[in-house]
mmCIF file of C-alpha atoms and ligand atoms in Angstrom:
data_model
loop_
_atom_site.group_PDB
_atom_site.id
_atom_site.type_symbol
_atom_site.label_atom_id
_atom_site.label_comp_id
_atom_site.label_asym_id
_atom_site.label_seq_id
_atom_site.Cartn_x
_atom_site.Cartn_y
_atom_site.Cartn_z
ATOM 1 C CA UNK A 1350 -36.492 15.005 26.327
ATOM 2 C CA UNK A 1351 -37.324 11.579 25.294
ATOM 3 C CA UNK A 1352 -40.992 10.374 24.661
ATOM 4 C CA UNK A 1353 -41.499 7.003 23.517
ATOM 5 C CA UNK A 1354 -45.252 5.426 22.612
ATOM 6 C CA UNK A 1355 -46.239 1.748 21.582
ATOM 7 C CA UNK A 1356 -42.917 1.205 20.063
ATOM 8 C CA UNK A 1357 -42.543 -1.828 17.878
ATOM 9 C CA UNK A 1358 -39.585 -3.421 15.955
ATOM 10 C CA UNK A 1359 -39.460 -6.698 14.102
ATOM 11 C CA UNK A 1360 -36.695 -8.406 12.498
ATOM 12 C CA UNK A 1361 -37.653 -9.904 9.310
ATOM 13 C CA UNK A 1362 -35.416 -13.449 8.751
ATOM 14 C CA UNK A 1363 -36.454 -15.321 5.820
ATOM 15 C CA UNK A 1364 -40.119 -16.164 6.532
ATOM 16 C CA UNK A 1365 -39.793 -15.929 10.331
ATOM 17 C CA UNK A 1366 -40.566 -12.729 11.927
ATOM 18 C CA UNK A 1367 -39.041 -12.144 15.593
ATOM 19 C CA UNK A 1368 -40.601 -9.258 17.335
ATOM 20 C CA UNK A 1369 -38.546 -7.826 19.737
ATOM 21 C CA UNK A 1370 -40.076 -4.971 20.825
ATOM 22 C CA UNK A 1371 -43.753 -5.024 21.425
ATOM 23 C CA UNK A 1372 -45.324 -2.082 22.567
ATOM 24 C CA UNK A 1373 -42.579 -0.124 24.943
ATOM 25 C CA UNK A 1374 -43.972 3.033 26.467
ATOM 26 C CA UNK A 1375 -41.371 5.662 27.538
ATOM 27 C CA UNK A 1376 -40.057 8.738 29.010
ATOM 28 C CA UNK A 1377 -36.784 10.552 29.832
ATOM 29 C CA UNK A 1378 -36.292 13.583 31.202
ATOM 30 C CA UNK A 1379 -33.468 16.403 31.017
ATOM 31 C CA UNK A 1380 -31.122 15.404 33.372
ATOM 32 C CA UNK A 1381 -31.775 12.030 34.398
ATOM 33 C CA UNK A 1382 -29.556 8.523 34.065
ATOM 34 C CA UNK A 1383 -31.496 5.919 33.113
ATOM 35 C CA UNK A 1384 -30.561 1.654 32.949
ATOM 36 C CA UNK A 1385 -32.141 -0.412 30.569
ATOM 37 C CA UNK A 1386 -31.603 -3.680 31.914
ATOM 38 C CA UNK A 1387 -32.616 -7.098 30.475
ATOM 39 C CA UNK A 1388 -31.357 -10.721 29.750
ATOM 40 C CA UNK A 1389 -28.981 -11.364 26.275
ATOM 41 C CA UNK A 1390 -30.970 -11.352 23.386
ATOM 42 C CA UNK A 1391 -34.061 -8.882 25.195
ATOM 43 C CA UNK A 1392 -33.884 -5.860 22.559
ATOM 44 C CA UNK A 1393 -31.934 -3.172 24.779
ATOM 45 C CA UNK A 1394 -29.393 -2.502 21.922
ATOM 46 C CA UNK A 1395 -32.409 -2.383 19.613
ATOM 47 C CA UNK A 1396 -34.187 0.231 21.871
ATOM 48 C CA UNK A 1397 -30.875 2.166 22.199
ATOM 49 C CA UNK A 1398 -30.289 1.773 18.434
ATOM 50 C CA UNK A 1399 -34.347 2.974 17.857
ATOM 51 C CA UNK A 1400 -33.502 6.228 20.377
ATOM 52 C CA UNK A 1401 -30.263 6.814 18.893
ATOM 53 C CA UNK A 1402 -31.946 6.766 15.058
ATOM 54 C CA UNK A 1403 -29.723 4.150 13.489
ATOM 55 C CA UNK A 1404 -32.577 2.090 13.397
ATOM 56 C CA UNK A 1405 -36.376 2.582 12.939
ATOM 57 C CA UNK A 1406 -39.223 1.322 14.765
ATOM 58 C CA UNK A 1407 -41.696 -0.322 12.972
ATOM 59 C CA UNK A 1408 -44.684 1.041 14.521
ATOM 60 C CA UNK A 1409 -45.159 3.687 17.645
ATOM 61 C CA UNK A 1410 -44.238 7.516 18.119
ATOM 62 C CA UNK A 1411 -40.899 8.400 18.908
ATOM 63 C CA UNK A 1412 -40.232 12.784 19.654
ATOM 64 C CA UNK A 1413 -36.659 13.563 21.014
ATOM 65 C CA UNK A 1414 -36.216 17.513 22.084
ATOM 66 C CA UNK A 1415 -39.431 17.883 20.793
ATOM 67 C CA UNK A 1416 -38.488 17.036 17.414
ATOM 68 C CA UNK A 1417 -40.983 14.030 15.934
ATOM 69 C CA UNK A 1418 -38.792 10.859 14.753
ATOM 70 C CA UNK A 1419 -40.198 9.351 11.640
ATOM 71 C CA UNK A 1420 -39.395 9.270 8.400
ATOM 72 C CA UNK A 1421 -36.278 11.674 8.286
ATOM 73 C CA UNK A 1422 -34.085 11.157 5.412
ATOM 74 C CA UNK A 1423 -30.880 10.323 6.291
ATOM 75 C CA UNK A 1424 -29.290 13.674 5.740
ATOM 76 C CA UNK A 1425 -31.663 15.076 8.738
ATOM 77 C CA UNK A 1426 -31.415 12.040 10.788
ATOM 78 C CA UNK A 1427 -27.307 12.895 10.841
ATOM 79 C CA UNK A 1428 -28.014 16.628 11.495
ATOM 80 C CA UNK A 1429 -29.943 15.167 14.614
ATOM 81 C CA UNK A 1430 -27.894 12.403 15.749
ATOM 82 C CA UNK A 1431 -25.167 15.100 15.669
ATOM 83 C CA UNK A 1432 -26.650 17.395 17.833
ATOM 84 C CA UNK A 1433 -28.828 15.540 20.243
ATOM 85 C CA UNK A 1434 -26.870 12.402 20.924
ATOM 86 C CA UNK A 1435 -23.531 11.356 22.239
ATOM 87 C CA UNK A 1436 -23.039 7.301 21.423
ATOM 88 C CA UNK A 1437 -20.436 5.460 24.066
ATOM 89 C CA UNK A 1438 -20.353 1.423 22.804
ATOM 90 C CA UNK A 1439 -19.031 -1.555 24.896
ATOM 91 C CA UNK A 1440 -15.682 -2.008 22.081
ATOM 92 C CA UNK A 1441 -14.920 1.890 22.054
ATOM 93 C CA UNK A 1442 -15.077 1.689 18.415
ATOM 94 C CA UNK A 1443 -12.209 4.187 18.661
ATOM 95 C CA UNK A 1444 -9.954 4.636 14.860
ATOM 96 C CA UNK A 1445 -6.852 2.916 15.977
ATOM 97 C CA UNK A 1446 -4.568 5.009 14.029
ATOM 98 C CA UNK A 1447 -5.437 8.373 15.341
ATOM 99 C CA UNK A 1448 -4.704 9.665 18.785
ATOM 100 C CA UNK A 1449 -6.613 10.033 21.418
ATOM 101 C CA UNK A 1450 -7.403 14.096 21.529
ATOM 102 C CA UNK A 1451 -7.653 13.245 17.435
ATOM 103 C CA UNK A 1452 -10.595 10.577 18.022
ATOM 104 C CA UNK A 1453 -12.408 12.956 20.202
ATOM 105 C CA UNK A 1454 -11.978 15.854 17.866
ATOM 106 C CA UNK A 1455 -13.750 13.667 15.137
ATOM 107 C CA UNK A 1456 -17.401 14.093 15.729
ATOM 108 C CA UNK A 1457 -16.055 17.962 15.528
ATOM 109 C CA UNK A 1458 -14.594 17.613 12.593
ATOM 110 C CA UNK A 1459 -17.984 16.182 10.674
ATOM 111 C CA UNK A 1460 -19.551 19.489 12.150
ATOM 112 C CA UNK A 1461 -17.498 21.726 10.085
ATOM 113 C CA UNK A 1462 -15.680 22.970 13.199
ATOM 114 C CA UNK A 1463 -11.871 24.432 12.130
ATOM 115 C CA UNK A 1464 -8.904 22.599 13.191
ATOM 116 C CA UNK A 1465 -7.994 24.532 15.964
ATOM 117 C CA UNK A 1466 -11.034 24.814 17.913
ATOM 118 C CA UNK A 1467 -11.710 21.460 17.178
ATOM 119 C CA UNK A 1468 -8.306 20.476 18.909
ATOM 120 C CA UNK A 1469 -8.963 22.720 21.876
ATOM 121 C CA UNK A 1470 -12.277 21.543 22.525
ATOM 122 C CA UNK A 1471 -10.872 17.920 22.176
ATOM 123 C CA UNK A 1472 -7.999 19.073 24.726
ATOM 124 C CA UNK A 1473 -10.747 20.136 27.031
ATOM 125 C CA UNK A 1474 -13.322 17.104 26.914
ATOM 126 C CA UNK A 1475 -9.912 14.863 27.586
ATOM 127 C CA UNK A 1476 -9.158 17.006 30.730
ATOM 128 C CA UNK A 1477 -12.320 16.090 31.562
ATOM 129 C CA UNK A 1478 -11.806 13.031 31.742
ATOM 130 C CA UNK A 1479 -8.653 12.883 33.601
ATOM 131 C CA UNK A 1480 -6.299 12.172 30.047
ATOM 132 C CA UNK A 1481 -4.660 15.320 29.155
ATOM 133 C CA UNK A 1482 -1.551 13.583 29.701
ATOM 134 C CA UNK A 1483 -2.609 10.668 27.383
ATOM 135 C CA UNK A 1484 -3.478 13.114 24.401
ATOM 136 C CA UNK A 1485 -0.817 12.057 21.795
ATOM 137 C CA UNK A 1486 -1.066 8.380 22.571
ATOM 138 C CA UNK A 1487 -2.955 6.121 20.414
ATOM 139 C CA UNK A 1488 -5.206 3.968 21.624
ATOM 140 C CA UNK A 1489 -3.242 0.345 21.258
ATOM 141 C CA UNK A 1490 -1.380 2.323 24.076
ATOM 142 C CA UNK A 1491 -4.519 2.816 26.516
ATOM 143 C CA UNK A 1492 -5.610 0.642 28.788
ATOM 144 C CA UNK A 1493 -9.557 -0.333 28.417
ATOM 145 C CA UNK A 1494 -10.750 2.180 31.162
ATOM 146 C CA UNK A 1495 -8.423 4.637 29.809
ATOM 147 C CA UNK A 1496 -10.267 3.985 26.129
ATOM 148 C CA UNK A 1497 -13.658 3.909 27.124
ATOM 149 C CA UNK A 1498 -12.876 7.709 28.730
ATOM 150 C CA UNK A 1499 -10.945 8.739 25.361
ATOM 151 C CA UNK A 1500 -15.013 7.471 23.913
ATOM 152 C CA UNK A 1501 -16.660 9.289 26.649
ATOM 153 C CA UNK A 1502 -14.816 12.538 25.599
ATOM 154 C CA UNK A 1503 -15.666 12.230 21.802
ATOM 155 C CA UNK A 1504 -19.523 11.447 22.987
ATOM 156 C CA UNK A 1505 -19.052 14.771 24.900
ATOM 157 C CA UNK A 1506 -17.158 16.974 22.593
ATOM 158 C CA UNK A 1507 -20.598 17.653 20.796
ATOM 159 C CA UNK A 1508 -22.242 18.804 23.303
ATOM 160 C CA UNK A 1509 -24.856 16.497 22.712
ATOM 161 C CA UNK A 1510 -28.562 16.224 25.315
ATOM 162 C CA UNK A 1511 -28.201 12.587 25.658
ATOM 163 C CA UNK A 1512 -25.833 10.319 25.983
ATOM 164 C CA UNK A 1513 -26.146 6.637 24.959
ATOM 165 C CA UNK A 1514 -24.413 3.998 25.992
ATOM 166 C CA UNK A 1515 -24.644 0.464 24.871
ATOM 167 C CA UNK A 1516 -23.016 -1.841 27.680
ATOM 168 C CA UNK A 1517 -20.145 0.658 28.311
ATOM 169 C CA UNK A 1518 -18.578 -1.813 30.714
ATOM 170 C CA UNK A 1519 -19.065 -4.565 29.148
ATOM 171 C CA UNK A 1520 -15.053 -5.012 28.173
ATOM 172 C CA UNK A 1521 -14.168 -3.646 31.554
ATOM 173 C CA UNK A 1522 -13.078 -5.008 34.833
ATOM 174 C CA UNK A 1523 -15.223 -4.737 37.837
ATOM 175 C CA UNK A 1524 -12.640 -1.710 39.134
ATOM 176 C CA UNK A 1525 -12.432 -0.012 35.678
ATOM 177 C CA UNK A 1526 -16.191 -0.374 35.556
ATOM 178 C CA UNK A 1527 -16.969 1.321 38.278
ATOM 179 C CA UNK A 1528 -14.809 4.458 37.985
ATOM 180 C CA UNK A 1529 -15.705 4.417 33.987
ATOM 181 C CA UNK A 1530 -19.485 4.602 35.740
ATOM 182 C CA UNK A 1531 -18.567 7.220 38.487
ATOM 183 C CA UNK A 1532 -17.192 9.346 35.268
ATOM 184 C CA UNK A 1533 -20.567 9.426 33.625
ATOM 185 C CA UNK A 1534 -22.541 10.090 37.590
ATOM 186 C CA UNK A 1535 -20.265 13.101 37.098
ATOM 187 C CA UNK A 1536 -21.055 14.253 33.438
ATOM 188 C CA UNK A 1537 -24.938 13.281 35.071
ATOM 189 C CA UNK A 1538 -24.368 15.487 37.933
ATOM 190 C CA UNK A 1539 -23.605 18.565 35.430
ATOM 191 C CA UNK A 1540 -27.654 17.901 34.018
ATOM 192 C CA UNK A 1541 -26.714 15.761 31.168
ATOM 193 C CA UNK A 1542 -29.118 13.233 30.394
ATOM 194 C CA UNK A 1543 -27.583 9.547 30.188
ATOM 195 C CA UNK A 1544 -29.162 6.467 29.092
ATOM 196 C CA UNK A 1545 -27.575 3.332 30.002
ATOM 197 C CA UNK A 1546 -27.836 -0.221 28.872
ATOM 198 C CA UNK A 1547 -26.529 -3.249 30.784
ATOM 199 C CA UNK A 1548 -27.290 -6.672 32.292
ATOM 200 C CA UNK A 1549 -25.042 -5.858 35.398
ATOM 201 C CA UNK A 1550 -26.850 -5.014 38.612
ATOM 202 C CA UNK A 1551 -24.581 -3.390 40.528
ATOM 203 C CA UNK A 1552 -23.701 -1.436 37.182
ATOM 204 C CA UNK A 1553 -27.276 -0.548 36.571
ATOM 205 C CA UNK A 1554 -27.587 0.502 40.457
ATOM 206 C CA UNK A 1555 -25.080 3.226 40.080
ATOM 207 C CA UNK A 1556 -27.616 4.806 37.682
ATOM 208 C CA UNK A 1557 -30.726 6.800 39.004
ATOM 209 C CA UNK A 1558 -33.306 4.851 37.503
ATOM 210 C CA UNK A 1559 -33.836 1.226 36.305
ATOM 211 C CA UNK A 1560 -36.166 -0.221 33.711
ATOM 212 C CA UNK A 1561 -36.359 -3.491 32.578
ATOM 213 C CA UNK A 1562 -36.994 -5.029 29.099
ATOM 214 C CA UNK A 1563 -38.545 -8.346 29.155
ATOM 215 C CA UNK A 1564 -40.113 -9.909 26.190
ATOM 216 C CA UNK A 1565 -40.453 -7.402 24.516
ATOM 217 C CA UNK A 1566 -42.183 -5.242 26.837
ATOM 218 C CA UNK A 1567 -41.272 -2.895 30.137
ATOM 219 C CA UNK A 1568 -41.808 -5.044 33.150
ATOM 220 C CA UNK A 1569 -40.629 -2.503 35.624
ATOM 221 C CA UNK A 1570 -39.390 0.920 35.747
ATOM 222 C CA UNK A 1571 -38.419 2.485 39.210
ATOM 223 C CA UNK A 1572 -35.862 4.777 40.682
ATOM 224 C CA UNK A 1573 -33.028 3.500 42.666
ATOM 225 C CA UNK A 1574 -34.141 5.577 45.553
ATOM 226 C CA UNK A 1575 -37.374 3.636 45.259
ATOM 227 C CA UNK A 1576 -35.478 0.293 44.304
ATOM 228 C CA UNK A 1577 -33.020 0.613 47.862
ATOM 229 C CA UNK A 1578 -35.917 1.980 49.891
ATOM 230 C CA UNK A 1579 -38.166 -1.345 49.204
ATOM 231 C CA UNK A 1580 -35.234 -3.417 49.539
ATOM 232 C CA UNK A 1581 -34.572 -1.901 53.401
ATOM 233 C CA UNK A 1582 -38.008 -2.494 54.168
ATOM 234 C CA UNK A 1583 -37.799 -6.342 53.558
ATOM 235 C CA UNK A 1584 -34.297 -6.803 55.839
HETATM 236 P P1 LIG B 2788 -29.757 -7.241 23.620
HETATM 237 O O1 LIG B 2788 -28.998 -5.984 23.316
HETATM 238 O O2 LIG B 2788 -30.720 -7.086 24.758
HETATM 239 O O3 LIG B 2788 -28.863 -8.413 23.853
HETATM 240 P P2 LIG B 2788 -30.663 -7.066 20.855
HETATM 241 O O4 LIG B 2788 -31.484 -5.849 20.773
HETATM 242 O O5 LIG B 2788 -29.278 -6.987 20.323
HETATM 243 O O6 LIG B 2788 -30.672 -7.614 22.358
HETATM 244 O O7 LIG B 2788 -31.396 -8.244 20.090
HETATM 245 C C1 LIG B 2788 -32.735 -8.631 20.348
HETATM 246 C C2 LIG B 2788 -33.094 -9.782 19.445
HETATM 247 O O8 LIG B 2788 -33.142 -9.326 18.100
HETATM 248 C C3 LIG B 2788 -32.091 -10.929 19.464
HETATM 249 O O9 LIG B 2788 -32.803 -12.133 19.373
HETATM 250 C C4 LIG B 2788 -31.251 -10.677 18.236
HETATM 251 O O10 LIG B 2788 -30.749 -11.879 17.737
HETATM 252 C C5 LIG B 2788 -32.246 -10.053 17.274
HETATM 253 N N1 LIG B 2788 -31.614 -9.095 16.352
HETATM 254 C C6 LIG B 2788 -30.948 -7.974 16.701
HETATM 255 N N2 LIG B 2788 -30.538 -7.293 15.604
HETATM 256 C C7 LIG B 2788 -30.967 -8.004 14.530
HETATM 257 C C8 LIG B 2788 -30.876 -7.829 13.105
HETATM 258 N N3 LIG B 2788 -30.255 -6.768 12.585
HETATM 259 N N4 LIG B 2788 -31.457 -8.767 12.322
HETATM 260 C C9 LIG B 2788 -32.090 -9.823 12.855
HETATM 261 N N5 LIG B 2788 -32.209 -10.043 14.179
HETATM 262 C C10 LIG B 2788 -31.675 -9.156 15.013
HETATM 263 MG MG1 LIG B 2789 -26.981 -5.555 23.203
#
């Protein structure tokens, strides 16, 4: 699904150059859940950002679906993002003035889908997530868990292959964080793929897989399986 080689990304700040990423080598599957994991500051939302094609590596190969990811103009980099990916973001990034079944018929509505189906499909994705009760509400009247499934719906009403999301806990308590994560193990159980960035353990643990970003470069990447199995051997 994903297939990532010798990726490189620099910032360019007045004469300084940082390079964040220096040479990450990657693959995703259909159907898995993947963590990035890292420190502040270790280019996860740069790699997300580079997989979800609002930003460009500098140097490396990048295919998605099959599709090569270089050099689009912007017009087929949207026709792509639209139908491949599904973005979920740590501040919801919800429109504050629209309701909730309106936010997640947006995406829909930038596909050219009529109003009607694009309300119904909304309706569904919200059942979905346990807030067909909460459709006419807007979202100064949801409580964070309650927004970050109104964002989950919207990344879903697509039907996108992947699923990004940058920190999706982040605002969240540890409760709300956990059933906003036992939300997306269920959208995971139904084979779609989920990628995952965050610096919690226990947040990364409830996905199937774990890599780590360090310096710029992959230091591990293991499943949980793996990860819990090694960790029983040493008690
Ligand atoms: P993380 O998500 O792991 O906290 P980021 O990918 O956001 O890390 O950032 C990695 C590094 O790149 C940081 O040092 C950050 O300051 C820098 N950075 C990120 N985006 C930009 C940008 N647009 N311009 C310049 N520097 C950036
Ligand atoms: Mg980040």
């Amino acid at each position: 699904m994903i297939d990532i080689k010798d990726l490189h990304k620099s910032y360019q700040m007045g004469h300084n150059s940082l390079h964040v990423l220096k040479g990450i080598n990657f693959e995703a599957h259909e159907g898995e859940m993947v963590a990035i994991m890292g420190s502040s500051g270790s280019g996860k939302s740069t790699f997300l950002n580079i997989i979800g094609m609002l930003d460009e590596a500098d140097r490396g190969s990048y295919t998605l679906d099959g599709k090569p990811i270089k050099n689009l103009n912007e017009k087929i980099a949207a026709k792509y993002r639209n139908q491949f990916l599904g973005f979920i973001f740590q501040s919801f990034n919800l429109i504050s003035y629209k309701s909730a079944v309106e936010n997640v018929a947006m995406p829909l509505y930038y596909q050219g889908i009529k109003r009607n189906l694009r309300m119904d499909k909304a309706m569904h994705y919200l059942e979905k997530v346990g807030l067909a009760d909460w459709a006419e509400h807007l979202p100064s009247e949801l409580s964070g868990g309650q927004k970050q499934r109104v964002a989950i719906a919207r990344a879903m009403a697509s039907e996108p292959k992947v699923l990004l999301a940058d920190e999706p806990t982040g605002a969240l308590d540890s409760t709300t964080s956990y059933e906003v994560m036992e939300l997306m193990q269920a959208i995971n159980d139904e084979g779609k793929t989920i990628l995952c960035v965050t610096h919690e353990d226990d947040i990364a643990h409830m996905c199937k897989r774990i890599v780590h970003l360090k310096d710029g470069i992959i230091i591990s990447d293991d499943s949980v399986k793996q990860i819990k199995a090694k960790k029983q051997a040493h008690v």
